[in-house]
Short mmCIF file of N, CA and C and ligand atoms in Angstrom, two decimals:
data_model
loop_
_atom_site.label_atom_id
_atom_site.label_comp_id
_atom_site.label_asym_id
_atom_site.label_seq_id
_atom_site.Cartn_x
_atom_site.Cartn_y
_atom_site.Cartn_z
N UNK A 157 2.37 -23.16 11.52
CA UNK A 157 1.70 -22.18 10.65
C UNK A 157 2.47 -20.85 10.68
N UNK A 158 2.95 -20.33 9.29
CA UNK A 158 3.67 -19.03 9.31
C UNK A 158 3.15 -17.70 9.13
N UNK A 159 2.76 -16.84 9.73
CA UNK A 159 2.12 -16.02 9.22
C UNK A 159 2.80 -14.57 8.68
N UNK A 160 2.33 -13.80 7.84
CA UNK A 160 3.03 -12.54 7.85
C UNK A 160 2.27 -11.21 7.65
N UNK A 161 3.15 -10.03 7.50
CA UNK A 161 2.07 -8.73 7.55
C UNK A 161 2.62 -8.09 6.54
N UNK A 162 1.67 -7.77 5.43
CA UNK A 162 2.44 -7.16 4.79
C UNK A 162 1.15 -5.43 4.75
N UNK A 163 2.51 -4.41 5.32
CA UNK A 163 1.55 -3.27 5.38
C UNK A 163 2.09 -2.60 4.42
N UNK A 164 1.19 -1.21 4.07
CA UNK A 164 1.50 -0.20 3.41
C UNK A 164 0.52 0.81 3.43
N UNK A 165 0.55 2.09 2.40
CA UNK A 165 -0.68 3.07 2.64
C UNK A 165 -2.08 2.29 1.16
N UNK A 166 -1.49 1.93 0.59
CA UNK A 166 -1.89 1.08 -0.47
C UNK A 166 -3.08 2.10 -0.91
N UNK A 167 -2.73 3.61 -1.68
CA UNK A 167 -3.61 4.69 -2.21
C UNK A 167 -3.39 4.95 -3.38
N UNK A 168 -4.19 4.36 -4.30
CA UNK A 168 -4.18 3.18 -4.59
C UNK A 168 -3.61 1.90 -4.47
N UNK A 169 -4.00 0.27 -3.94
CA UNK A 169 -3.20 -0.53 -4.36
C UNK A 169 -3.37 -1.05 -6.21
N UNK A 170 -1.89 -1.75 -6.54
CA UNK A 170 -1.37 -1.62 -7.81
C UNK A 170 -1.18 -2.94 -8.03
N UNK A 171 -0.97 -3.26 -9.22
CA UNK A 171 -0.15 -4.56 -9.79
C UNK A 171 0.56 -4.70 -9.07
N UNK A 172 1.86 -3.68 -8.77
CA UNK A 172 2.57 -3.78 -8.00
C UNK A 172 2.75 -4.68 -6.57
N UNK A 173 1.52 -4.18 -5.61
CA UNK A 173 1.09 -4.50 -4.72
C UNK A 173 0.91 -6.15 -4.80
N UNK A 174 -0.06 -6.30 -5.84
CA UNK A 174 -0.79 -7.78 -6.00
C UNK A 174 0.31 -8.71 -6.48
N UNK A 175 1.21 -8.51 -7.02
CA UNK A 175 2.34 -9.05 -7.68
C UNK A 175 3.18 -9.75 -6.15
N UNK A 176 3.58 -8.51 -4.76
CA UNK A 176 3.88 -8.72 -3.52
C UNK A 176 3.05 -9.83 -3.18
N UNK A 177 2.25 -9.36 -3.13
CA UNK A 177 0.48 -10.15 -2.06
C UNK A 177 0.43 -11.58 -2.72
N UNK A 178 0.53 -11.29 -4.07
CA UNK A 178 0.09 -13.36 -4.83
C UNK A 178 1.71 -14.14 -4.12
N UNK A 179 2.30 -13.49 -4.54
CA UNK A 179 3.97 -14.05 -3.87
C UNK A 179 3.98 -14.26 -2.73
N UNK A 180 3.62 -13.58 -1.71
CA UNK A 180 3.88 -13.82 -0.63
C UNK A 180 2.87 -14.62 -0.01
N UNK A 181 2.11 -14.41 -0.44
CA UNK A 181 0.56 -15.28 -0.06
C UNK A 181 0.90 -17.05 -0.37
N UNK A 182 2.16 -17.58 -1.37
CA UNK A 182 2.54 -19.03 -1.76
C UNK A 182 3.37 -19.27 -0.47
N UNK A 183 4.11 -18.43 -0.12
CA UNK A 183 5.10 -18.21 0.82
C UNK A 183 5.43 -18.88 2.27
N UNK A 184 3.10 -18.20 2.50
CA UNK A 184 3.58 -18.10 4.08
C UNK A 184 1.99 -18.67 4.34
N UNK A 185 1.54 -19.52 4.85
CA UNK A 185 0.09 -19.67 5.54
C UNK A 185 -0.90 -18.48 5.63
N UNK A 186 -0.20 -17.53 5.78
CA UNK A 186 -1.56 -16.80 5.76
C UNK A 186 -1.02 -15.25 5.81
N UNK A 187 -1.37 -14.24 5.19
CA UNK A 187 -0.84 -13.23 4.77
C UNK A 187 -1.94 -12.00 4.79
N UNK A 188 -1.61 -11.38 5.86
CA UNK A 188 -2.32 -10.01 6.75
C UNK A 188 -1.76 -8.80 6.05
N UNK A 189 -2.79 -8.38 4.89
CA UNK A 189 -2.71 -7.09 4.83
C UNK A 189 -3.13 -5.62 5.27
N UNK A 190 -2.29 -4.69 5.82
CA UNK A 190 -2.73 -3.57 6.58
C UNK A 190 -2.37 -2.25 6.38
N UNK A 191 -3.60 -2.05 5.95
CA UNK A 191 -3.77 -0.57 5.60
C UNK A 191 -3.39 0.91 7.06
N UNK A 192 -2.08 1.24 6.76
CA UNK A 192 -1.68 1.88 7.90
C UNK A 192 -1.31 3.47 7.23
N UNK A 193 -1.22 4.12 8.30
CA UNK A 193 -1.08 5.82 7.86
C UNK A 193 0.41 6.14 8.21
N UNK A 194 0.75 6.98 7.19
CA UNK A 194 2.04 7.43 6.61
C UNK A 194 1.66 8.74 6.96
N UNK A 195 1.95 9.17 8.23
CA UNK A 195 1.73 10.99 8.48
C UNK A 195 1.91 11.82 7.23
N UNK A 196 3.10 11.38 6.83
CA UNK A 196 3.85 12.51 5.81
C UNK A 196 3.27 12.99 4.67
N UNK A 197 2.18 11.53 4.56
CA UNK A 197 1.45 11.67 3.00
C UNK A 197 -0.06 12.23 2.88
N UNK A 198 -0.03 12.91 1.69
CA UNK A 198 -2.05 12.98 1.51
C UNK A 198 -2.26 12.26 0.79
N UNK A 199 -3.49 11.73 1.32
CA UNK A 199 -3.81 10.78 0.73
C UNK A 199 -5.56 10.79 -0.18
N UNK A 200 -5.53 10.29 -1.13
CA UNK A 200 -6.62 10.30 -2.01
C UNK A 200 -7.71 9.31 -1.80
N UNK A 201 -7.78 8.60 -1.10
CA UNK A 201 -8.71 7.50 -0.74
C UNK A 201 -8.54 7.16 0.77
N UNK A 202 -9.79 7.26 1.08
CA UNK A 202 -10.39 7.03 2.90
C UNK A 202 -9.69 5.37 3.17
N UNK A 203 -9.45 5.51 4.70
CA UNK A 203 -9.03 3.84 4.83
C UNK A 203 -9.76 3.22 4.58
N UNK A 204 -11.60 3.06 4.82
CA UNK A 204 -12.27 2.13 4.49
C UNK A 204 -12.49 1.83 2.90
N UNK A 205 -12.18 2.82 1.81
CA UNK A 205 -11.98 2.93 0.47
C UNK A 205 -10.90 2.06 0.09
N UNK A 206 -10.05 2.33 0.97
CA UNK A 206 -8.37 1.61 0.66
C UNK A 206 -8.89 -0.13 1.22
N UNK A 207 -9.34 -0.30 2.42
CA UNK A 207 -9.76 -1.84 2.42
C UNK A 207 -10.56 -2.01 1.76
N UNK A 208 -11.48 -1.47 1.16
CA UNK A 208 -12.31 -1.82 0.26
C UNK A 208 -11.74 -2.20 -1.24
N UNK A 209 -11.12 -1.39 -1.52
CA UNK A 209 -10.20 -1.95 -3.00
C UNK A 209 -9.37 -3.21 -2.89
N UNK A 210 -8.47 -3.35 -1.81
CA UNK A 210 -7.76 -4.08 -1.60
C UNK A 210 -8.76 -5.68 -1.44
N UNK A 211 -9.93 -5.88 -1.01
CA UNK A 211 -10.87 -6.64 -0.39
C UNK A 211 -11.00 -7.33 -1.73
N UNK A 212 -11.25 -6.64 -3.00
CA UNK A 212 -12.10 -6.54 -4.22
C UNK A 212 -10.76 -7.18 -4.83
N UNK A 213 -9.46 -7.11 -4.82
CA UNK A 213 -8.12 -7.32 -5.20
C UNK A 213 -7.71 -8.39 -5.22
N UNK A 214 -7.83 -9.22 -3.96
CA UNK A 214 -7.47 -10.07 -3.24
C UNK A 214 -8.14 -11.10 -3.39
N UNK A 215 -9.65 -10.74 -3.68
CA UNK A 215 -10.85 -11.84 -3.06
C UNK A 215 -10.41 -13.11 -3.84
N UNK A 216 -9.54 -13.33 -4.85
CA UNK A 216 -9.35 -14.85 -5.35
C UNK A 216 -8.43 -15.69 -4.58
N UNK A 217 -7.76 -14.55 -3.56
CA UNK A 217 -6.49 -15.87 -2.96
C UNK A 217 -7.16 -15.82 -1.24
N UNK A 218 -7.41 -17.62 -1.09
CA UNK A 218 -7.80 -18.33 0.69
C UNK A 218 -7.62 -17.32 1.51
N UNK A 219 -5.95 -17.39 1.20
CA UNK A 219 -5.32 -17.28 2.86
C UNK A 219 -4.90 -15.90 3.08
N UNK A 220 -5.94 -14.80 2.88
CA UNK A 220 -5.30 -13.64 2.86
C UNK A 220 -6.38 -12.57 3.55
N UNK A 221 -5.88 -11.98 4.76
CA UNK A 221 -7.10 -11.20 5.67
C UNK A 221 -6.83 -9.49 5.43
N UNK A 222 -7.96 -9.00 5.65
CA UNK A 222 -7.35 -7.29 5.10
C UNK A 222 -8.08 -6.77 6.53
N UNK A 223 -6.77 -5.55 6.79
CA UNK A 223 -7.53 -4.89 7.99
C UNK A 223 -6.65 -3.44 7.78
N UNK A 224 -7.25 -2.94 8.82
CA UNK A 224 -6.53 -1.55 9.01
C UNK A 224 -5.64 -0.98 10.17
N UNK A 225 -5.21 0.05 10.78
CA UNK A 225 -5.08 0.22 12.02
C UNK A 225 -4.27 1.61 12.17
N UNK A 226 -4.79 1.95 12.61
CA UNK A 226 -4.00 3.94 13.28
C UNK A 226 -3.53 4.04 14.22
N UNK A 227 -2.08 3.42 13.89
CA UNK A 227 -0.74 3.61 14.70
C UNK A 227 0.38 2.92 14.08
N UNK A 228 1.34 2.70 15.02
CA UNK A 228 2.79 1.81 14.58
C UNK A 228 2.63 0.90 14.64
N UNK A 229 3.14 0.60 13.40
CA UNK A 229 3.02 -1.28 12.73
C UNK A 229 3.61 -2.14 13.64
N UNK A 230 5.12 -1.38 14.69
CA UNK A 230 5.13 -2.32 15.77
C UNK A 230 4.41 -2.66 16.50
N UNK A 231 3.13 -1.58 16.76
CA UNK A 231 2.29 -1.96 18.08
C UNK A 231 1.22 -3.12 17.86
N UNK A 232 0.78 -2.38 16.23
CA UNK A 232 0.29 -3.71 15.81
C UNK A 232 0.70 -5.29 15.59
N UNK A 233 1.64 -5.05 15.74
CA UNK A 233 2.68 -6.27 15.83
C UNK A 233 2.51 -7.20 16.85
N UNK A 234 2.83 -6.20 18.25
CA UNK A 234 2.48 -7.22 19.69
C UNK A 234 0.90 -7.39 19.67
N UNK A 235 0.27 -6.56 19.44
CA UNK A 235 -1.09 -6.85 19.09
C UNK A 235 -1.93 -8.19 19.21
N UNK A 236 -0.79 -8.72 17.94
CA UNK A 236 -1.40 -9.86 17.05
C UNK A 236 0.22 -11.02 17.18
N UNK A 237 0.05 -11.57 18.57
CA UNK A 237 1.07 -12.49 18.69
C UNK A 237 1.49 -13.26 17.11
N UNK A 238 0.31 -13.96 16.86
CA UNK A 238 0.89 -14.85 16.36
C UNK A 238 1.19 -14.37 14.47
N UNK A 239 1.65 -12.77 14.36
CA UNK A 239 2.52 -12.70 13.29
C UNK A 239 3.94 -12.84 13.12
N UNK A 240 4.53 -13.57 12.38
CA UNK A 240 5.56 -13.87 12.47
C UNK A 240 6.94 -12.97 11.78
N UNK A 241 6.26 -12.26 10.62
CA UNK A 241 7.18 -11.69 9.81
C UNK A 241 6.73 -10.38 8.95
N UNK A 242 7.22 -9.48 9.01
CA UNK A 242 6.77 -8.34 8.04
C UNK A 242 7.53 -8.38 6.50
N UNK A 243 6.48 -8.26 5.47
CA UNK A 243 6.81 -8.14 4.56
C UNK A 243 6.93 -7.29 3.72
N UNK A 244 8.02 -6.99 2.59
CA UNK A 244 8.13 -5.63 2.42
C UNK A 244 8.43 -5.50 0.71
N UNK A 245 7.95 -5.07 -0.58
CA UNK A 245 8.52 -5.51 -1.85
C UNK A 245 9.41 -4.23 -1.64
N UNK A 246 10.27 -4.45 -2.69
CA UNK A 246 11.52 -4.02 -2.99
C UNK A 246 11.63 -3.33 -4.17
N UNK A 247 11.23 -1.89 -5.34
CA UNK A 247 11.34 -1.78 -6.26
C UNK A 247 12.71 -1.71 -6.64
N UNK A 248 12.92 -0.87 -5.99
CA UNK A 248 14.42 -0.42 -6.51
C UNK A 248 15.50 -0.02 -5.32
N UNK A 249 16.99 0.26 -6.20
CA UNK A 249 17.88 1.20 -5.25
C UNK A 249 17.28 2.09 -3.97
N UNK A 250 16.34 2.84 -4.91
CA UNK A 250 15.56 3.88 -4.11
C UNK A 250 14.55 3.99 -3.50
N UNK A 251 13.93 2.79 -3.51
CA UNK A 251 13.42 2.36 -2.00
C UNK A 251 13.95 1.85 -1.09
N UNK A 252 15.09 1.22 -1.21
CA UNK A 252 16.18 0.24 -0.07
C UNK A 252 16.46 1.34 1.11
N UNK A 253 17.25 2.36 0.39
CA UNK A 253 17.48 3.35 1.94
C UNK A 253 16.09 3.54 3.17
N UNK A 254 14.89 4.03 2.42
CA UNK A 254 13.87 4.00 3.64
C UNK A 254 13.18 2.81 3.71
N UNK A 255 13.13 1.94 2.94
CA UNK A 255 12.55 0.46 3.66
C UNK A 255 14.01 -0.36 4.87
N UNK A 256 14.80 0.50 4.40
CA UNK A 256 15.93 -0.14 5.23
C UNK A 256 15.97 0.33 7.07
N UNK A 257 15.65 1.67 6.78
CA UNK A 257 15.54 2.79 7.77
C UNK A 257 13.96 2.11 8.98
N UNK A 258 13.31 1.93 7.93
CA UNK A 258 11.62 1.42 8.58
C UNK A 258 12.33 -0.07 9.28
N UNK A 259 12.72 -0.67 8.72
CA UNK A 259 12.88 -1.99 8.91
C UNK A 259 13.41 -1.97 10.16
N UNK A 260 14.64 -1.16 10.56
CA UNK A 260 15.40 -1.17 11.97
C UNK A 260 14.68 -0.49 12.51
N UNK A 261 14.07 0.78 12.33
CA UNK A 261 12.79 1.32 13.84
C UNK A 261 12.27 0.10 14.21
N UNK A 262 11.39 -0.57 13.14
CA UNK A 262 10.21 -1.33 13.75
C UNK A 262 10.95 -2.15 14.68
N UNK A 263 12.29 -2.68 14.24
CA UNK A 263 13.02 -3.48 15.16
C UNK A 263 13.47 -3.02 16.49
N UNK A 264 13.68 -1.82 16.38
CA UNK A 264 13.88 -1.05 17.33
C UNK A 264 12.55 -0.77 18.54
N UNK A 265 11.36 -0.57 17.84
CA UNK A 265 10.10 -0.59 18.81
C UNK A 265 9.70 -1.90 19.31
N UNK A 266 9.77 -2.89 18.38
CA UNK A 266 9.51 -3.91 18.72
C UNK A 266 10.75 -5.51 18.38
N UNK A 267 11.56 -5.76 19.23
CA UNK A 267 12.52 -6.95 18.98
C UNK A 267 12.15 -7.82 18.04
N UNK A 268 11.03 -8.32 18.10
CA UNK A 268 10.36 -9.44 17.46
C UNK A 268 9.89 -9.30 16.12
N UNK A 269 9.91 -7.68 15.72
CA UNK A 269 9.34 -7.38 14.15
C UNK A 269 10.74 -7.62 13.16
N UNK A 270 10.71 -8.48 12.54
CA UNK A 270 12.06 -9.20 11.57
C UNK A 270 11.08 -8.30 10.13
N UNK A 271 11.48 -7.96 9.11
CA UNK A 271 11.38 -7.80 7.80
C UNK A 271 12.25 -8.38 7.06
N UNK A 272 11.28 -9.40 5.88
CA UNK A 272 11.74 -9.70 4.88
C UNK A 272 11.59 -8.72 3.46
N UNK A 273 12.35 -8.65 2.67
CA UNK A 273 11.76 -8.25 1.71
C UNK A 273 12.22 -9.27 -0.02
N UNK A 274 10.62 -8.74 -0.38
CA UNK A 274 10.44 -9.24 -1.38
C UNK A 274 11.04 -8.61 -3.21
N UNK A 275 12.13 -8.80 -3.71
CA UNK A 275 12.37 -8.21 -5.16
C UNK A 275 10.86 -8.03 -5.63
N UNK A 276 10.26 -6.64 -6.37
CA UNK A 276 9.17 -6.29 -7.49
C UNK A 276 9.54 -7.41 -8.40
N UNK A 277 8.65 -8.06 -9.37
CA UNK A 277 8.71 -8.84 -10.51
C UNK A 277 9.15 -7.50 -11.32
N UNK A 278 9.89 -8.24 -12.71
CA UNK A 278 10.48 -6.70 -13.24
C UNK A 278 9.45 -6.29 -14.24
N UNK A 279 7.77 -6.75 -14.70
CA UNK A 279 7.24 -6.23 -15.24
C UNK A 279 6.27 -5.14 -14.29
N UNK A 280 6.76 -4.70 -12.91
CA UNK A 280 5.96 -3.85 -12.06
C UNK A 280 7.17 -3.19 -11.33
N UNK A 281 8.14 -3.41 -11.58
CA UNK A 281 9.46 -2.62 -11.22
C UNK A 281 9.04 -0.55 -10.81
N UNK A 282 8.27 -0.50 -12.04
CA UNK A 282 7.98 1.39 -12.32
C UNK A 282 6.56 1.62 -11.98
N UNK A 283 5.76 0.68 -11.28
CA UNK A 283 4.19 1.06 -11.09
C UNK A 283 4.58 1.41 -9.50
N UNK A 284 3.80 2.89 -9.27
CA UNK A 284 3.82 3.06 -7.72
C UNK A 284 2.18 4.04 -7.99
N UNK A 285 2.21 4.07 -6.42
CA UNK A 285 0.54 4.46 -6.44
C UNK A 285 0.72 6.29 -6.72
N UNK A 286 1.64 6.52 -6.67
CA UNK A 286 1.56 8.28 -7.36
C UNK A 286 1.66 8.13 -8.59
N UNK A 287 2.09 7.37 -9.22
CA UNK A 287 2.04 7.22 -10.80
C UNK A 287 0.91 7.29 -11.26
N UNK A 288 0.44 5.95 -10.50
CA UNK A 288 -1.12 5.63 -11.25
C UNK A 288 -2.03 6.75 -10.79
N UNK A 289 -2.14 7.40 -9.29
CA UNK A 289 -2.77 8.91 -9.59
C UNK A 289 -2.46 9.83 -10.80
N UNK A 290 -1.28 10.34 -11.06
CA UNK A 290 -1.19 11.12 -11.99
C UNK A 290 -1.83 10.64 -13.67
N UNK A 291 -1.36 9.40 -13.69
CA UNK A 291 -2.05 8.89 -15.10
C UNK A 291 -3.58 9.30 -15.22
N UNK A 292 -3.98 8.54 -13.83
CA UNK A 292 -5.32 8.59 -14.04
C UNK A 292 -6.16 10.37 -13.74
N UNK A 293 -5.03 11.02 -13.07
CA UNK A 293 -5.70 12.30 -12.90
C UNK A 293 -5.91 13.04 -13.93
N UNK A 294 -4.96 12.85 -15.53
CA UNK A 294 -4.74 13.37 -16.84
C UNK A 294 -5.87 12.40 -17.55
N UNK A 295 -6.22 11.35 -17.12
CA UNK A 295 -7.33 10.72 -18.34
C UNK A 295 -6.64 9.80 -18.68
N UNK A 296 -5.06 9.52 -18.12
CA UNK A 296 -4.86 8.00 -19.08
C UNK A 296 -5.31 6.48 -18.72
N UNK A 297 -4.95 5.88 -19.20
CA UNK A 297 -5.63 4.49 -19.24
C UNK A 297 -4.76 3.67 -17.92
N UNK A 298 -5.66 2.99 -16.97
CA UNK A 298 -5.03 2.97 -16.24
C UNK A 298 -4.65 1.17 -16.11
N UNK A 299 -5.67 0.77 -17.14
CA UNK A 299 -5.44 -0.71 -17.08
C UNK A 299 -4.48 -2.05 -16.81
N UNK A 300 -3.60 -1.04 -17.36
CA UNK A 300 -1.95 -2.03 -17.15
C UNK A 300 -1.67 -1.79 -15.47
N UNK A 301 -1.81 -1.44 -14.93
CA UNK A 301 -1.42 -0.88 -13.97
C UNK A 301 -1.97 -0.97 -12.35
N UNK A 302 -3.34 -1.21 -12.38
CA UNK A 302 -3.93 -1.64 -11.18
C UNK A 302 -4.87 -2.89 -11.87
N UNK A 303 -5.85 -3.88 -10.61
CA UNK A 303 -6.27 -5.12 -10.74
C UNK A 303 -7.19 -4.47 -11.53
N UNK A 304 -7.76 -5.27 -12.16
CA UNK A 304 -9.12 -4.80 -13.55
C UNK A 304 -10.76 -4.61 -12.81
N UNK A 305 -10.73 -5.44 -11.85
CA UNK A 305 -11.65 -5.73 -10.78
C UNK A 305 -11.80 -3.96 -10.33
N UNK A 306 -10.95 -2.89 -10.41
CA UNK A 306 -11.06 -2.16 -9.17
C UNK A 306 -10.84 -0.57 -10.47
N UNK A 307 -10.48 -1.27 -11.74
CA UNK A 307 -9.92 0.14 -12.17
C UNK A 307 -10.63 1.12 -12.83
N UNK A 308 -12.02 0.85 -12.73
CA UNK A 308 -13.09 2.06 -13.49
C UNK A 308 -13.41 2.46 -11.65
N UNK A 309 -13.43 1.74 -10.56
CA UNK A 309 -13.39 2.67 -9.35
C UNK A 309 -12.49 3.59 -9.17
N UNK A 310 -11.21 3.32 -9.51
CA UNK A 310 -9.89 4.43 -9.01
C UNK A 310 -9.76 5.34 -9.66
N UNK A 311 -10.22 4.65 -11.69
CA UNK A 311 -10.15 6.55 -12.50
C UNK A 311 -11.59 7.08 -12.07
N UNK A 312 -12.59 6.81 -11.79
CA UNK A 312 -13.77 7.68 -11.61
C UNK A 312 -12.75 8.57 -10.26
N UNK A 313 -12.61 7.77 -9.10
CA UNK A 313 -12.31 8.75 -7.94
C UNK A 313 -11.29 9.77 -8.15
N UNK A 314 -10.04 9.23 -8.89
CA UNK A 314 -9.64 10.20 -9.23
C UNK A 314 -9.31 11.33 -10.31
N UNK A 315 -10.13 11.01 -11.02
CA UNK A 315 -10.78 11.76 -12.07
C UNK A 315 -11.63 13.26 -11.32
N UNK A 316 -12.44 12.85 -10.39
CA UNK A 316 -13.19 13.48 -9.40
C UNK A 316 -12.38 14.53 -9.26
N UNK A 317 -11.45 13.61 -8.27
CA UNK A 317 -10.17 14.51 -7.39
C UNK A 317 -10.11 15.83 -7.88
N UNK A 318 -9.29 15.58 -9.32
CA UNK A 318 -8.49 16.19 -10.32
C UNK A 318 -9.02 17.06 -10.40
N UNK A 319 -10.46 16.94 -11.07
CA UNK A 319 -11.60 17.89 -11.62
C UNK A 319 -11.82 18.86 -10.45
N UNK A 320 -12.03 18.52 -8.81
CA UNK A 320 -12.01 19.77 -7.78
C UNK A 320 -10.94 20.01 -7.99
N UNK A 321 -9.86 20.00 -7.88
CA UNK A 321 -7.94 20.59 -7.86
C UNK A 321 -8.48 21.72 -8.49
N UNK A 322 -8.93 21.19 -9.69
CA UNK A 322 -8.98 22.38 -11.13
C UNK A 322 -9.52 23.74 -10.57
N UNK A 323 -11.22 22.83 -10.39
CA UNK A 323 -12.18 24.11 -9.85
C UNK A 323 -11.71 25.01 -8.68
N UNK A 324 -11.11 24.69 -7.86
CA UNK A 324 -10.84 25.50 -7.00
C UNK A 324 -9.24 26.25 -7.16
N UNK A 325 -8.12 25.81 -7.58
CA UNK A 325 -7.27 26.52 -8.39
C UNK A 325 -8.16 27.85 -9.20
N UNK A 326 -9.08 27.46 -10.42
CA UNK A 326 -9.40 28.37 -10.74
C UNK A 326 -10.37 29.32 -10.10
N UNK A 327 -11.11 29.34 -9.14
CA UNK A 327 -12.13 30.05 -8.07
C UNK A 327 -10.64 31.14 -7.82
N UNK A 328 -9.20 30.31 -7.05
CA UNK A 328 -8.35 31.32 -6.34
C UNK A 328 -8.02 32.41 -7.57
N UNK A 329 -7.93 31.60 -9.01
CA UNK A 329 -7.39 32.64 -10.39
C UNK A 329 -8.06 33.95 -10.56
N UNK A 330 -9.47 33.70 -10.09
CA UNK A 330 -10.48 34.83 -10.38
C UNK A 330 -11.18 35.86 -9.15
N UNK A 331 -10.30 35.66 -7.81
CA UNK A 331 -10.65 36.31 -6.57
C UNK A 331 -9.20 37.71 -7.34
O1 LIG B 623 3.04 2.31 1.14
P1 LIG B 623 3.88 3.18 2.01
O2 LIG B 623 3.33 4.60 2.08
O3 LIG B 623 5.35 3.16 1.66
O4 LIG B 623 3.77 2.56 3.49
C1 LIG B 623 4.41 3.15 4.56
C2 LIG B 623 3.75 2.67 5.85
C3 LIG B 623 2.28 3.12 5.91
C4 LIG B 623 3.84 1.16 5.92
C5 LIG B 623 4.55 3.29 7.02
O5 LIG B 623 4.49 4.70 6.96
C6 LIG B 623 4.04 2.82 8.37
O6 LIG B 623 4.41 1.75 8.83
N1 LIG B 623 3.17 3.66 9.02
C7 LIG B 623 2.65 3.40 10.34
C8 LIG B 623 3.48 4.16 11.39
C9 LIG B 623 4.78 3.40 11.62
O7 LIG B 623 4.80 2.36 12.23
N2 LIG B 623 5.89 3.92 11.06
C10 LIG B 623 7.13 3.18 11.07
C11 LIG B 623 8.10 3.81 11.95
S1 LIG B 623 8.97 5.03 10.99
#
């Protein structure tokens, strides 16, 4: 039995994402997705929000478990002996340098963490989850773009968002 992990901050997860997840999910016996924190980033949706979308995403394919965890994906790694492989999609040029960079730490923290990565299908090549915030923070349609199951949840939330940004931008305009 092969198993694998495929993590990310997944704020929103995307076509993108599910495009990885249905692929890799034919792949491998059983396919662990994990919602992990990216210091560097802010983020627009709570982890239990983020497994919750992802839960709602997923729910048509068996072999596929969703969890979370607050720390290094290596640690989670020894954690959970029996994962075998981290998985990683690939959009472009310009993700290769830091998925390349991640790939040798984790190897570096942990011997046993191997990354594969997966080519984007080229009709999700340009969907990333700051995109689909900004679309959806302006009012556009976000349909093409995340699972249909999840996408009147992500423009309401961030529709929300947007709408405080505004109000309080303008509160600082008028002090
Ligand atoms: O979807 P993202 O934001 O590109 O995912 C990046 C993520 C969350 C997978 C990465 O930041 C991560 O693995 N965070 C956990 C901490 C860690 O193990 N960092 C790797 C060593 S640099």
């Amino acid at each position: 039995m092969k198993t694998a992990i495929y993590p990310g901050s997944f704020d929103p997860v995307t076509n993108g994402h599910l495009d990885i997840i249905k692929r890799a999910a034919r792949m491998f016996d059983k396919l662990i997705v994990v919602v992990l924190i990216n210091p560097l980033k802010n983020y627009s949706f709570t982890i239990p929000e983020r497994v919750s979308l992802l839960s709602k995403a997923t729910a048509m394919l068996p072999n596929i478990e969703i969890d979370s965890y607050d720390g290094l994906l290596a640690d989670y790694f020894k954690e959970r002996p029996e994962i075998d492989v981290i998985v990683k999609g690939l959009r472009a040029t310009s993700d290769f340098e830091y998925e390349f960079q991640m790939a040798h730490t984790n190897k570096d923290l942990n011997p046993r963490a191997e990354t594969v990565f997966i080519p984007a299908s080229a009709n999700t090549t340009f969907i990333s989850s700051s995109m689909v915030k900004q679309v959806a923070m302006f009012g556009g349609d976000l349909s093409k773009y995340v699972p249909s199951e999840i996408h009147g949840e992500i423009s309401a939330k961030l529709t929300a968002e947007f709408a405080e940004k505004k109000r309080r931008a303008q509160l600082l305009k008028n002090k």
